[in-house]
XYZ file of N, CA and C in Angstrom:
414
model
N -1.696 17.647 -11.704
C -0.496 16.890 -11.410
C 0.650 17.874 -11.208
N 1.446 17.655 -10.195
C 2.576 18.515 -9.870
C 3.797 17.622 -9.740
N 4.565 17.490 -10.834
C 5.737 16.626 -10.824
C 6.825 17.259 -11.672
N 8.054 17.210 -11.175
C 9.183 17.769 -11.895
C 10.345 16.778 -11.816
N 11.095 16.673 -12.912
C 12.289 15.837 -12.967
C 13.414 16.714 -13.490
N 14.495 16.813 -12.720
C 15.625 17.672 -13.087
C 16.927 16.900 -12.939
N 17.878 17.181 -13.819
C 19.232 16.647 -13.687
C 20.173 17.842 -13.718
N 21.004 17.950 -12.700
C 21.931 19.071 -12.629
C 23.028 18.829 -11.613
N 23.852 19.845 -11.416
C 24.975 19.783 -10.491
C 24.723 20.679 -9.288
N 25.112 20.190 -8.105
C 24.961 20.982 -6.889
C 25.826 22.230 -6.972
N 25.252 23.368 -6.606
C 25.993 24.632 -6.639
C 26.659 24.935 -5.303
N 26.275 24.207 -4.271
C 26.881 24.373 -2.943
C 26.681 23.083 -2.168
N 27.420 22.936 -1.081
C 27.254 21.758 -0.232
C 25.864 21.762 0.397
N 25.277 20.577 0.579
C 23.962 20.501 1.227
C 24.021 20.990 2.670
N 22.927 21.581 3.130
C 22.828 22.063 4.509
C 21.754 21.244 5.225
N 22.167 20.463 6.224
C 21.246 19.630 6.991
C 20.853 20.354 8.268
N 19.554 20.354 8.563
C 19.064 20.928 9.818
C 17.874 20.100 10.273
N 17.299 20.485 11.392
C 16.134 19.789 11.934
C 15.041 20.799 12.237
N 13.803 20.365 12.066
C 12.670 21.187 12.467
C 12.590 21.144 13.990
N 11.793 22.013 14.615
C 11.665 21.983 16.077
C 11.214 20.618 16.639
N 10.486 19.831 15.830
C 10.061 18.517 16.324
C 11.048 17.407 15.973
N 12.216 17.760 15.421
C 13.280 16.785 15.184
C 13.306 16.144 13.810
N 12.516 16.617 12.860
C 12.504 16.059 11.507
C 13.676 16.624 10.709
N 14.466 15.726 10.083
C 15.626 16.146 9.295
C 15.176 16.791 7.989
N 15.834 17.897 7.639
C 15.576 18.578 6.373
C 16.921 19.006 5.784
N 17.097 18.752 4.496
C 18.344 19.097 3.816
C 18.012 20.005 2.638
N 18.758 21.090 2.518
C 18.535 22.043 1.431
C 19.826 22.211 0.634
N 19.650 22.271 -0.684
C 20.765 22.555 -1.576
C 20.190 23.121 -2.873
N 21.051 23.577 -3.753
C 20.627 24.119 -5.040
C 21.340 23.366 -6.145
N 20.653 23.237 -7.290
C 21.280 22.610 -8.448
C 21.227 23.557 -9.640
N 22.225 23.437 -10.504
C 22.296 24.191 -11.752
C 21.934 23.230 -12.880
N 20.972 23.638 -13.707
C 20.497 22.804 -14.811
C 20.678 23.573 -16.113
N 21.459 23.011 -17.025
C 21.686 23.662 -18.318
C 20.490 23.444 -19.231
N 20.158 24.463 -19.979
C 19.064 24.352 -20.948
C 19.546 23.572 -22.173
N 18.612 22.979 -22.894
C 18.949 22.140 -24.047
C 19.266 22.933 -25.314
N 19.065 24.218 -25.291
C 19.252 25.010 -26.501
C 20.148 26.216 -26.200
N 20.713 26.775 -27.252
C 21.585 27.943 -27.110
C 20.771 29.210 -27.322
N 21.187 30.291 -26.672
C 20.515 31.581 -26.859
C 20.999 32.235 -28.154
N 20.583 33.462 -28.404
C 20.926 34.143 -29.659
C 22.429 34.392 -29.820
N 23.172 34.423 -28.705
C 24.628 34.595 -28.776
C 25.355 33.266 -28.963
N 24.614 32.151 -28.919
C 25.226 30.839 -29.127
C 25.652 30.127 -27.853
N 25.388 30.716 -26.693
C 25.763 30.050 -25.446
C 24.528 29.465 -24.768
N 24.760 28.409 -23.991
C 23.653 27.761 -23.284
C 23.455 28.417 -21.927
N 22.213 28.703 -21.618
C 21.896 29.323 -20.335
C 21.665 28.245 -19.279
N 21.749 28.649 -18.027
C 21.593 27.729 -16.907
C 20.525 28.255 -15.967
N 19.685 27.346 -15.474
C 18.679 27.683 -14.471
C 19.114 27.097 -13.139
N 18.754 27.776 -12.054
C 19.121 27.348 -10.712
C 17.856 27.047 -9.917
N 17.831 25.892 -9.258
C 16.661 25.452 -8.510
C 17.053 25.105 -7.079
N 16.243 25.578 -6.116
C 16.418 25.193 -4.720
C 15.705 23.866 -4.497
N 16.382 22.931 -3.839
C 15.837 21.599 -3.592
C 15.769 21.373 -2.091
N 14.651 20.791 -1.629
C 14.482 20.440 -0.224
C 14.175 18.960 -0.135
N 14.922 18.247 0.709
C 14.685 16.824 0.964
C 14.370 16.647 2.447
N 13.517 15.691 2.759
C 13.070 15.479 4.136
C 13.450 14.100 4.654
N 13.545 13.984 5.968
C 13.707 12.749 6.732
C 14.937 11.956 6.291
N 14.774 10.676 5.998
C 15.909 9.815 5.642
C 16.608 10.268 4.379
N 15.839 10.741 3.399
C 16.434 11.244 2.164
C 17.316 12.454 2.455
N 16.897 13.292 3.388
C 17.692 14.462 3.778
C 19.026 14.031 4.384
N 18.990 13.050 5.262
C 20.218 12.575 5.908
C 21.171 11.935 4.901
N 20.619 11.177 3.955
C 21.448 10.546 2.926
C 22.107 11.602 2.045
N 21.354 12.612 1.636
C 21.914 13.687 0.810
C 23.031 14.420 1.539
N 22.796 14.713 2.802
C 23.802 15.424 3.592
C 25.087 14.613 3.721
N 24.937 13.317 3.827
C 26.087 12.443 4.039
C 26.910 12.230 2.771
N 26.251 12.097 1.617
C 26.949 11.664 0.406
C 27.109 12.715 -0.684
N 26.414 13.841 -0.604
C 26.505 14.838 -1.668
C 27.441 15.974 -1.294
N 28.086 16.528 -2.315
C 28.962 17.683 -2.168
C 28.759 18.614 -3.353
N 29.228 19.828 -3.219
C 29.179 20.795 -4.304
C 29.794 20.165 -5.559
N 29.107 20.332 -6.695
C 29.603 19.817 -7.958
C 29.041 18.467 -8.351
N 28.513 17.693 -7.403
C 27.961 16.378 -7.736
C 26.776 16.507 -8.674
N 26.674 15.565 -9.612
C 25.530 15.519 -10.518
C 24.462 14.639 -9.888
N 23.213 15.142 -9.894
C 22.084 14.407 -9.324
C 20.874 14.500 -10.240
N 20.014 13.484 -10.120
C 18.684 13.528 -10.737
C 17.698 13.692 -9.594
N 16.816 14.666 -9.700
C 15.842 14.966 -8.647
C 14.440 14.787 -9.209
N 13.621 13.999 -8.516
C 12.207 13.856 -8.845
C 11.441 14.420 -7.665
N 10.470 15.270 -7.932
C 9.714 15.858 -6.832
C 8.566 16.705 -7.336
N 8.149 17.620 -6.492
C 7.049 18.522 -6.845
C 7.470 19.957 -6.559
N 6.799 20.894 -7.217
C 7.077 22.314 -6.990
C 6.197 22.828 -5.865
N 6.785 23.682 -5.034
C 6.054 24.258 -3.909
C 6.425 25.732 -3.817
N 5.420 26.586 -3.694
C 5.687 28.017 -3.589
C 5.602 28.460 -2.135
N 6.378 29.471 -1.815
C 6.322 30.092 -0.489
C 6.663 31.560 -0.660
N 6.261 32.348 0.303
C 6.574 33.768 0.252
C 7.125 34.218 1.598
N 7.892 35.294 1.553
C 8.472 35.859 2.764
C 8.734 37.341 2.522
N 8.993 38.053 3.597
C 9.377 39.463 3.497
C 10.874 39.575 3.696
N 11.543 40.268 2.763
C 12.983 40.441 2.910
C 13.285 41.535 3.938
N 14.560 41.823 4.139
C 14.966 42.781 5.179
C 14.471 44.200 4.902
N 14.125 44.486 3.633
C 13.600 45.805 3.273
C 12.076 45.858 3.310
N 11.436 44.763 3.740
C 9.989 44.719 3.831
C 9.275 44.401 2.529
N 10.033 43.963 1.530
C 9.448 43.627 0.228
C 9.053 42.156 0.230
N 7.819 41.887 -0.216
C 7.341 40.510 -0.265
C 7.989 39.789 -1.443
N 8.583 38.628 -1.172
C 9.242 37.813 -2.187
C 8.548 36.462 -2.295
N 8.431 35.954 -3.513
C 7.886 34.624 -3.756
C 9.014 33.718 -4.232
N 9.027 32.496 -3.734
C 10.076 31.536 -4.066
C 9.423 30.218 -4.456
N 10.007 29.558 -5.443
C 9.554 28.223 -5.827
C 10.661 27.239 -5.469
N 10.306 26.216 -4.693
C 11.242 25.168 -4.287
C 10.828 23.847 -4.914
N 11.810 22.976 -5.137
C 11.543 21.604 -5.534
C 11.595 20.770 -4.261
N 10.487 20.133 -3.905
C 10.450 19.232 -2.752
C 10.701 17.831 -3.299
N 11.862 17.273 -2.977
C 12.304 16.015 -3.572
C 11.587 14.815 -2.961
N 11.157 13.910 -3.828
C 10.640 12.620 -3.378
C 11.653 11.519 -3.673
N 12.497 11.742 -4.700
C 13.567 10.811 -5.058
C 14.775 11.615 -5.515
N 15.966 11.132 -5.149
C 17.198 11.738 -5.638
C 18.154 10.606 -5.981
N 18.655 10.641 -7.212
C 19.627 9.635 -7.630
C 20.968 10.313 -7.811
N 22.002 9.742 -7.207
C 23.340 10.296 -7.303
C 23.961 9.815 -8.614
N 24.372 10.741 -9.474
C 24.885 10.398 -10.791
C 26.386 10.525 -10.918
N 27.070 11.151 -9.960
C 28.529 11.254 -9.990
C 29.119 9.968 -9.449
N 30.181 9.487 -10.110
C 30.873 8.301 -9.632
C 31.998 8.704 -8.695
N 32.403 7.775 -7.861
C 33.558 8.010 -6.988
C 34.820 7.577 -7.716
N 35.910 8.327 -7.503
C 37.172 7.925 -8.104
C 37.889 6.940 -7.183
N 39.105 6.560 -7.492
C 39.824 5.555 -6.706
C 40.106 6.017 -5.280
N 40.125 7.338 -5.051
C 40.331 7.856 -3.694
C 39.046 7.921 -2.897
N 37.917 7.597 -3.537
C 36.627 7.670 -2.864
C 36.001 9.052 -2.929
N 36.651 9.974 -3.661
C 36.110 11.330 -3.776
C 35.133 11.389 -4.939
N 34.075 12.179 -4.771
C 33.133 12.385 -5.867
C 33.664 13.475 -6.770
N 33.435 13.318 -8.050
C 33.799 14.349 -9.020
C 32.530 14.912 -9.617
N 32.485 16.210 -9.821
C 31.275 16.811 -10.349
C 31.518 17.570 -11.624
N 31.790 18.883 -11.531
C 31.899 19.739 -12.691
C 33.120 19.460 -13.550
N 34.215 18.964 -12.957
C 35.462 18.895 -13.707
C 35.502 17.793 -14.752
N 34.599 16.831 -14.681
C 34.508 15.821 -15.723
C 35.617 14.795 -15.710
N 36.409 14.686 -14.642
C 37.481 13.696 -14.584
C 36.956 12.266 -14.536
N 35.724 12.098 -14.114
C 35.159 10.770 -13.973
C 33.962 10.655 -14.897
N 33.843 9.528 -15.576
C 32.709 9.315 -16.477
C 31.418 9.288 -15.679
N 30.308 9.760 -16.262
C 29.042 9.742 -15.545
C 28.575 8.314 -15.287
N 27.761 8.155 -14.263
C 27.214 6.843 -13.940
C 26.363 6.354 -15.099
N 26.423 5.055 -15.351
C 25.650 4.483 -16.435
C 24.768 3.371 -15.896
N 23.642 3.184 -16.539
C 22.772 2.076 -16.207
C 23.132 0.916 -17.111
N 23.410 -0.242 -16.526
C 23.744 -1.423 -17.305
C 22.458 -2.177 -17.584
N 22.201 -2.443 -18.851
C 20.994 -3.159 -19.239
C 21.377 -4.533 -19.767
N 20.585 -5.559 -19.435
C 20.895 -6.899 -19.939
C 20.658 -6.975 -21.441
N 21.396 -7.877 -22.100
C 21.154 -8.089 -23.518
C 19.898 -8.934 -23.674
N 19.130 -8.644 -24.693
C 17.876 -9.351 -24.909
C 18.069 -10.479 -25.904
N 17.471 -11.617 -25.605
C 17.516 -12.772 -26.491
C 16.337 -12.698 -27.447
N 16.515 -13.060 -28.720
C 15.391 -13.062 -29.646
C 14.358 -14.121 -29.253
N 13.100 -13.834 -29.538
C 12.008 -14.753 -29.234
C 11.540 -15.405 -30.526
N 11.319 -16.715 -30.454
C 10.781 -17.445 -31.604
C 9.274 -17.199 -31.648
N 8.817 -16.372 -32.588
C 7.399 -15.988 -32.664
C 6.487 -17.167 -32.974
N 6.997 -18.221 -33.585
C 6.149 -19.358 -33.953
C 5.605 -20.088 -32.732
N 6.220 -19.934 -31.572
C 5.787 -20.649 -30.379
C 4.830 -19.827 -29.503
N 4.529 -18.610 -29.931
C 3.616 -17.781 -29.152
C 2.171 -18.217 -29.395
N 1.302 -18.230 -28.349
C -0.058 -18.710 -28.503
C -1.006 -17.703 -29.162
N -0.572 -16.565 -29.547
C -1.468 -15.590 -30.160
C -0.903 -15.060 -31.445
């Protein structure tokens, strides 16, 4: 099984392009803070390259900006290339299958990300009514 779920903030604006056959592809990077502090007491951050395809790519390009908080569900994919000095480099990318936008828009319609001026998006759950167990058939 190859599945990854990450929540982080975009480190740069998304870059939308097309393959030679016209398929939309959007690339961006996210910063994800670790859950624990290092020996100096500070939390470290990991950076992940994310690739989205087709309609998801177009949506990301249209609505995401640097600093926005997102949840990314996808798979890891490795690739290699030679840099300008002829050294072989290996890269791991997250190929997104789902992306949820977690930054809310303020009254001006602008998204807020790192600065924390806007509360994070919340999921509203319905209140549950108690069930009378005496009426259950089992």
